[in-house]
Short mmCIF file of C-alpha atoms in Angstrom, two decimals:
data_model
loop_
_atom_site.label_atom_id
_atom_site.label_comp_id
_atom_site.label_asym_id
_atom_site.label_seq_id
_atom_site.Cartn_x
_atom_site.Cartn_y
_atom_site.Cartn_z
CA MET A 1 95.97 64.67 70.18
CA ASP A 2 93.76 65.68 73.10
CA TYR A 3 95.22 64.18 76.28
CA MET A 4 91.86 62.74 77.33
CA LEU A 5 91.43 60.89 74.05
CA SER A 6 95.00 59.60 74.29
CA ASN A 7 94.36 58.39 77.84
CA LYS A 8 91.15 56.68 76.74
CA LYS A 9 93.04 54.67 74.13
CA ALA A 10 95.83 53.86 76.59
CA TRP A 11 93.40 52.66 79.29
CA GLU A 12 91.48 50.52 76.83
CA GLU A 13 94.72 49.00 75.61
CA ALA A 14 95.76 48.25 79.19
CA PHE A 15 92.43 46.62 80.00
CA ASP A 16 92.63 44.48 76.87
CA ASN A 17 96.05 43.33 78.10
CA ARG A 18 95.07 42.94 81.75
CA HIS A 19 96.58 40.10 83.74
CA GLU A 20 94.56 36.90 83.36
CA ASN A 21 93.56 36.89 87.04
CA TRP A 22 92.91 40.62 87.39
CA GLY A 23 89.38 41.12 88.66
CA ASP A 24 88.61 37.43 89.15
CA ASP A 25 87.78 37.97 92.83
CA ILE A 26 85.21 40.73 92.32
CA ALA A 27 82.05 38.64 92.35
CA SER A 28 83.06 36.27 95.16
CA ARG A 29 84.30 39.02 97.46
CA ILE A 30 81.23 41.20 96.93
CA ARG A 31 78.96 38.23 97.67
CA ASN A 32 80.80 37.22 100.82
CA GLU A 33 82.42 40.30 102.38
CA LYS A 34 81.24 43.57 103.89
CA TYR A 35 82.54 46.52 101.87
CA PRO A 36 85.38 44.69 100.07
CA PHE A 37 87.82 46.87 98.12
CA PHE A 38 87.50 49.76 100.60
CA ASN A 39 90.08 50.54 103.26
CA PRO A 40 88.97 50.70 106.94
CA GLU A 41 89.23 54.49 107.08
CA THR A 42 86.84 54.93 104.15
CA ILE A 43 84.42 52.33 105.52
CA LYS A 44 84.11 54.39 108.71
CA PHE A 45 82.96 57.34 106.62
CA LEU A 46 80.58 55.24 104.53
CA ASN A 47 78.95 53.86 107.66
CA ARG A 48 78.08 57.39 108.78
CA TYR A 49 75.61 57.81 105.93
CA ASP A 50 72.21 56.29 105.41
CA LEU A 51 72.31 55.64 101.67
CA ARG A 52 69.20 53.46 101.58
CA ASP A 53 67.03 54.47 98.63
CA LYS A 54 69.69 57.00 97.55
CA THR A 55 71.36 57.33 94.15
CA VAL A 56 75.14 57.09 94.24
CA VAL A 57 77.83 57.52 91.59
CA GLN A 58 81.54 56.92 91.24
CA PHE A 59 83.66 59.16 89.03
CA CYS A 60 86.42 57.06 87.39
CA SER A 61 84.82 53.73 88.23
CA ASN A 62 87.55 51.54 86.69
CA ASN A 63 86.42 47.89 86.73
CA GLY A 64 83.37 48.67 88.87
CA ARG A 65 84.31 46.75 91.98
CA GLU A 66 84.13 49.67 94.43
CA LEU A 67 80.77 50.97 93.24
CA LEU A 68 79.27 47.47 93.20
CA SER A 69 80.50 46.92 96.74
CA LEU A 70 79.11 50.28 97.85
CA VAL A 71 75.64 49.76 96.38
CA LYS A 72 75.30 46.21 97.71
CA ASN A 73 76.37 47.03 101.25
CA SER A 74 74.77 50.44 101.66
CA GLY A 75 71.34 49.53 100.32
CA ALA A 76 71.46 52.39 97.81
CA ARG A 77 68.59 52.42 95.32
CA GLU A 78 70.92 52.52 92.32
CA GLY A 79 74.47 53.29 91.35
CA PHE A 80 76.15 54.85 88.36
CA GLY A 81 79.78 54.57 87.35
CA PHE A 82 81.46 56.95 84.91
CA ASP A 83 84.69 55.92 83.22
CA ILE A 84 86.43 56.88 80.00
CA ALA A 85 87.31 53.31 78.95
CA GLU A 86 84.51 51.64 77.01
CA ASN A 87 85.77 48.10 77.54
CA GLN A 88 85.99 48.63 81.30
CA THR A 89 82.41 49.89 81.52
CA ARG A 90 81.20 46.90 79.46
CA TYR A 91 83.02 44.60 81.87
CA SER A 92 81.55 46.44 84.87
CA ASN A 93 78.02 46.15 83.49
CA GLN A 94 78.56 42.42 83.03
CA LYS A 95 79.61 42.14 86.69
CA ALA A 96 76.56 44.13 87.79
CA ASN A 97 74.30 41.74 85.87
CA GLU A 98 76.12 38.71 87.24
CA LEU A 99 75.68 39.95 90.81
CA GLY A 100 72.17 41.29 90.35
CA ILE A 101 73.17 44.72 91.62
CA ARG A 102 71.35 47.78 90.29
CA CYS A 103 74.32 49.62 88.79
CA LYS A 104 74.82 51.18 85.39
CA PHE A 105 78.30 51.97 84.09
CA VAL A 106 78.55 54.70 81.47
CA PRO A 107 81.51 55.20 79.11
CA VAL A 108 82.14 58.93 79.07
CA ASN A 109 84.81 61.58 79.37
CA ILE A 110 83.78 62.93 82.75
CA LEU A 111 84.36 66.49 81.57
CA ASP A 112 81.67 65.87 78.93
CA ILE A 113 78.95 64.49 81.23
CA GLY A 114 75.65 65.88 80.00
CA ASN A 115 72.98 67.79 81.89
CA GLU A 116 70.76 64.70 82.10
CA TYR A 117 72.94 63.81 85.11
CA PHE A 118 72.92 67.25 86.75
CA ASN A 119 71.44 67.52 90.28
CA ARG A 120 70.81 63.78 90.18
CA PHE A 121 73.09 62.13 92.74
CA ASP A 122 72.82 62.04 96.52
CA PHE A 123 76.35 60.73 97.01
CA ILE A 124 79.47 60.88 94.85
CA ILE A 125 82.64 58.95 95.61
CA ILE A 126 86.12 59.41 94.12
CA THR A 127 88.86 56.95 95.02
CA ALA A 128 92.59 56.45 94.65
CA GLY A 129 94.25 57.40 91.40
CA ALA A 130 91.41 59.43 89.87
CA LEU A 131 92.32 63.12 90.24
CA CYS A 132 95.69 62.83 88.52
CA TRP A 133 94.01 62.19 85.15
CA PHE A 134 92.56 65.70 84.96
CA LYS A 135 94.67 68.69 84.05
CA ASP A 136 92.30 71.32 85.46
CA LEU A 137 90.64 70.40 88.75
CA ASP A 138 88.43 73.49 88.65
CA ILE A 139 86.68 72.06 85.59
CA PHE A 140 86.56 68.57 87.09
CA PHE A 141 84.99 69.59 90.39
CA ASP A 142 82.58 71.93 88.64
CA LYS A 143 81.22 68.85 86.87
CA VAL A 144 81.10 66.95 90.16
CA SER A 145 79.15 69.77 91.79
CA LYS A 146 76.68 70.00 88.92
CA CYS A 147 75.93 66.28 89.28
CA LEU A 148 75.34 66.46 93.03
CA SER A 149 71.83 67.13 94.27
CA LYS A 150 71.23 69.82 96.89
CA ASN A 151 72.73 68.69 100.22
CA GLY A 152 74.46 65.86 98.35
CA ILE A 153 77.69 64.46 99.78
CA LEU A 154 81.07 64.09 98.08
CA LEU A 155 83.67 61.70 99.50
CA VAL A 156 87.21 61.79 98.10
CA ASN A 157 89.69 59.11 99.22
CA GLU A 158 92.93 59.76 97.38
CA ILE A 159 96.68 59.36 97.36
CA HIS A 160 98.28 62.21 99.30
CA PRO A 161 99.99 64.85 97.12
CA VAL A 162 103.10 64.64 99.33
CA THR A 163 103.87 61.29 97.70
CA ASN A 164 104.33 63.07 94.36
CA MET A 165 107.71 64.26 95.62
CA LEU A 166 108.95 60.73 96.28
CA ALA A 167 110.22 58.01 93.98
CA ALA A 168 107.86 55.04 94.09
CA LEU A 169 108.79 51.39 94.26
CA GLY A 170 110.02 50.24 90.87
CA GLU A 171 110.90 53.72 89.56
CA ASP A 172 114.40 54.39 88.25
CA ASP A 173 114.99 57.09 90.89
CA PHE A 174 113.94 54.91 93.81
CA ASP A 175 116.73 54.51 96.38
CA GLU A 176 116.03 51.72 98.84
CA SER A 177 118.54 53.18 101.28
CA SER A 178 116.85 56.60 101.19
CA PRO A 179 113.13 56.12 100.42
CA LEU A 180 112.20 59.57 101.78
CA LYS A 181 114.52 61.44 99.44
CA LEU A 182 112.63 64.21 97.64
CA ILE A 183 112.95 63.72 93.89
CA HIS A 184 110.12 65.65 92.23
CA SER A 185 108.38 69.00 92.59
CA TYR A 186 105.37 69.14 94.88
CA PHE A 187 103.64 71.56 92.57
CA ASN A 188 101.85 71.14 89.23
CA LYS A 189 103.64 68.86 86.83
CA GLU A 190 102.73 66.86 83.73
CA TRP A 191 103.74 63.20 83.54
CA VAL A 192 103.94 61.30 80.25
CA GLN A 193 104.19 57.52 80.35
CA ASN A 194 104.55 54.91 77.60
CA ASP A 195 105.45 51.79 79.57
CA GLY A 196 101.95 50.53 80.32
CA MET A 197 99.76 50.26 83.39
CA TYR A 198 101.59 47.74 85.53
CA TYR A 199 99.02 47.26 88.30
CA MET A 200 96.51 46.05 85.72
CA THR A 201 98.75 44.07 83.39
CA LYS A 202 101.57 42.93 85.73
CA LYS A 203 104.06 43.72 82.98
CA LYS A 204 105.77 46.63 81.28
CA TYR A 205 105.12 47.13 77.58
CA ASP A 206 105.36 49.79 74.88
CA SER A 207 101.97 51.37 75.41
CA LYS A 208 99.88 54.17 74.06
CA THR A 209 100.52 57.43 75.87
CA PHE A 210 99.22 58.05 79.38
CA THR A 211 99.30 61.69 80.51
CA SER A 212 98.67 62.53 84.16
CA TYR A 213 99.12 65.55 86.41
CA THR A 214 100.45 66.37 89.84
CA HIS A 215 98.17 68.56 91.97
CA PRO A 216 99.13 70.11 95.33
CA TYR A 217 96.61 69.82 98.14
CA SER A 218 95.70 73.50 97.82
CA ASP A 219 94.52 72.95 94.23
CA ILE A 220 92.21 70.14 95.34
CA ILE A 221 90.69 72.10 98.20
CA ASN A 222 90.33 75.33 96.24
CA ALA A 223 88.71 73.55 93.30
CA MET A 224 86.15 71.92 95.57
CA CYS A 225 85.32 75.22 97.26
CA LEU A 226 85.11 77.10 93.97
CA SER A 227 82.59 74.54 92.69
CA GLY A 228 80.19 75.29 95.54
CA ILE A 229 81.04 72.22 97.61
CA LYS A 230 81.62 72.98 101.28
CA ILE A 231 84.39 70.94 102.90
CA ILE A 232 83.05 69.45 106.11
CA ALA A 233 85.90 67.10 107.03
CA MET A 234 89.55 66.59 106.11
CA ASN A 235 91.63 63.69 107.35
CA GLU A 236 95.17 62.57 106.53
CA TYR A 237 96.59 59.10 107.06
CA MET A 238 99.96 57.40 107.23
CA ILE A 239 98.53 54.50 105.19
CA ASP A 240 99.35 53.90 101.53
CA ILE A 241 96.39 53.17 99.25
CA SER A 242 98.35 53.10 95.98
CA ASP A 243 100.55 50.01 96.55
CA LEU A 244 103.48 52.23 95.56
CA PHE A 245 104.56 53.35 99.03
CA VAL A 246 103.70 50.41 101.28
CA HIS A 247 107.27 50.53 102.60
CA LEU A 248 106.43 53.91 104.14
CA ASN A 249 103.29 52.90 106.03
CA ASN A 250 103.19 54.43 109.51
CA LYS A 251 106.48 56.29 108.99
CA GLU A 252 105.03 59.64 110.13
CA ILE A 253 104.40 61.08 106.65
CA PRO A 254 100.99 61.52 104.99
CA LEU A 255 100.28 58.90 102.33
CA SER A 256 96.52 59.22 101.81
CA PHE A 257 93.64 61.51 102.69
CA ILE A 258 89.86 61.70 102.88
CA LEU A 259 87.96 64.87 102.05
CA GLU A 260 84.26 65.06 102.80
CA GLY A 261 82.18 67.77 101.15
CA LYS A 262 78.56 68.86 100.93
CA LYS A 263 76.73 70.82 98.24
CA GLU A 264 74.68 73.55 99.88
#
């Protein structure tokens, strides 16, 4: 079975089995907070751009909370969210209607996005836990570039590839006495998982197959450049954005990064 189709089924299964309180705070936080669901480092970047009357999109929009927050607080004209899970995009569209925010969430394999979206978006955002679901980043960023309008901006806020070498909290190889012990290869690796999506369900279960991929930093940067996106800023942080390495915050190792690019 194609790994993307398998992942689609696994994500939809996870969302159907989501924890009863997962996502309950989306509407209230978006109504009452400035840029909820974004970390302070990303908010600094978002505040640099005037997105009023612009069209923005999130690749791998999950339950929609980040895009809804972005559109509401930035004054963007409209937002689009692309995600492979049909039930998640239905849920996200319901939240958009509930909040009265001009966002449309589209169920689609991002690698299959059609040319009706090419050269359409002024700003594209990609957040934590997205890039690992694509085997070939050259193909992924080529699609991102095609969707950006001329002079459009790409902002990537992701988990740092260095963390791929470490055992995360809850993993069998995790050693509390030696949390910085290098367990895995830094370079390309395929991961196959059948014990669910814990952050969404708050439980382990015999799940459909998730397949994800490790990418070194060089692969991310080279794929962006190859796609025609010029990197204009690169920042690394000692702050975990995955909830898997919070015990390593501010321990002098990179845990997250922000890449800022422009299509010229």
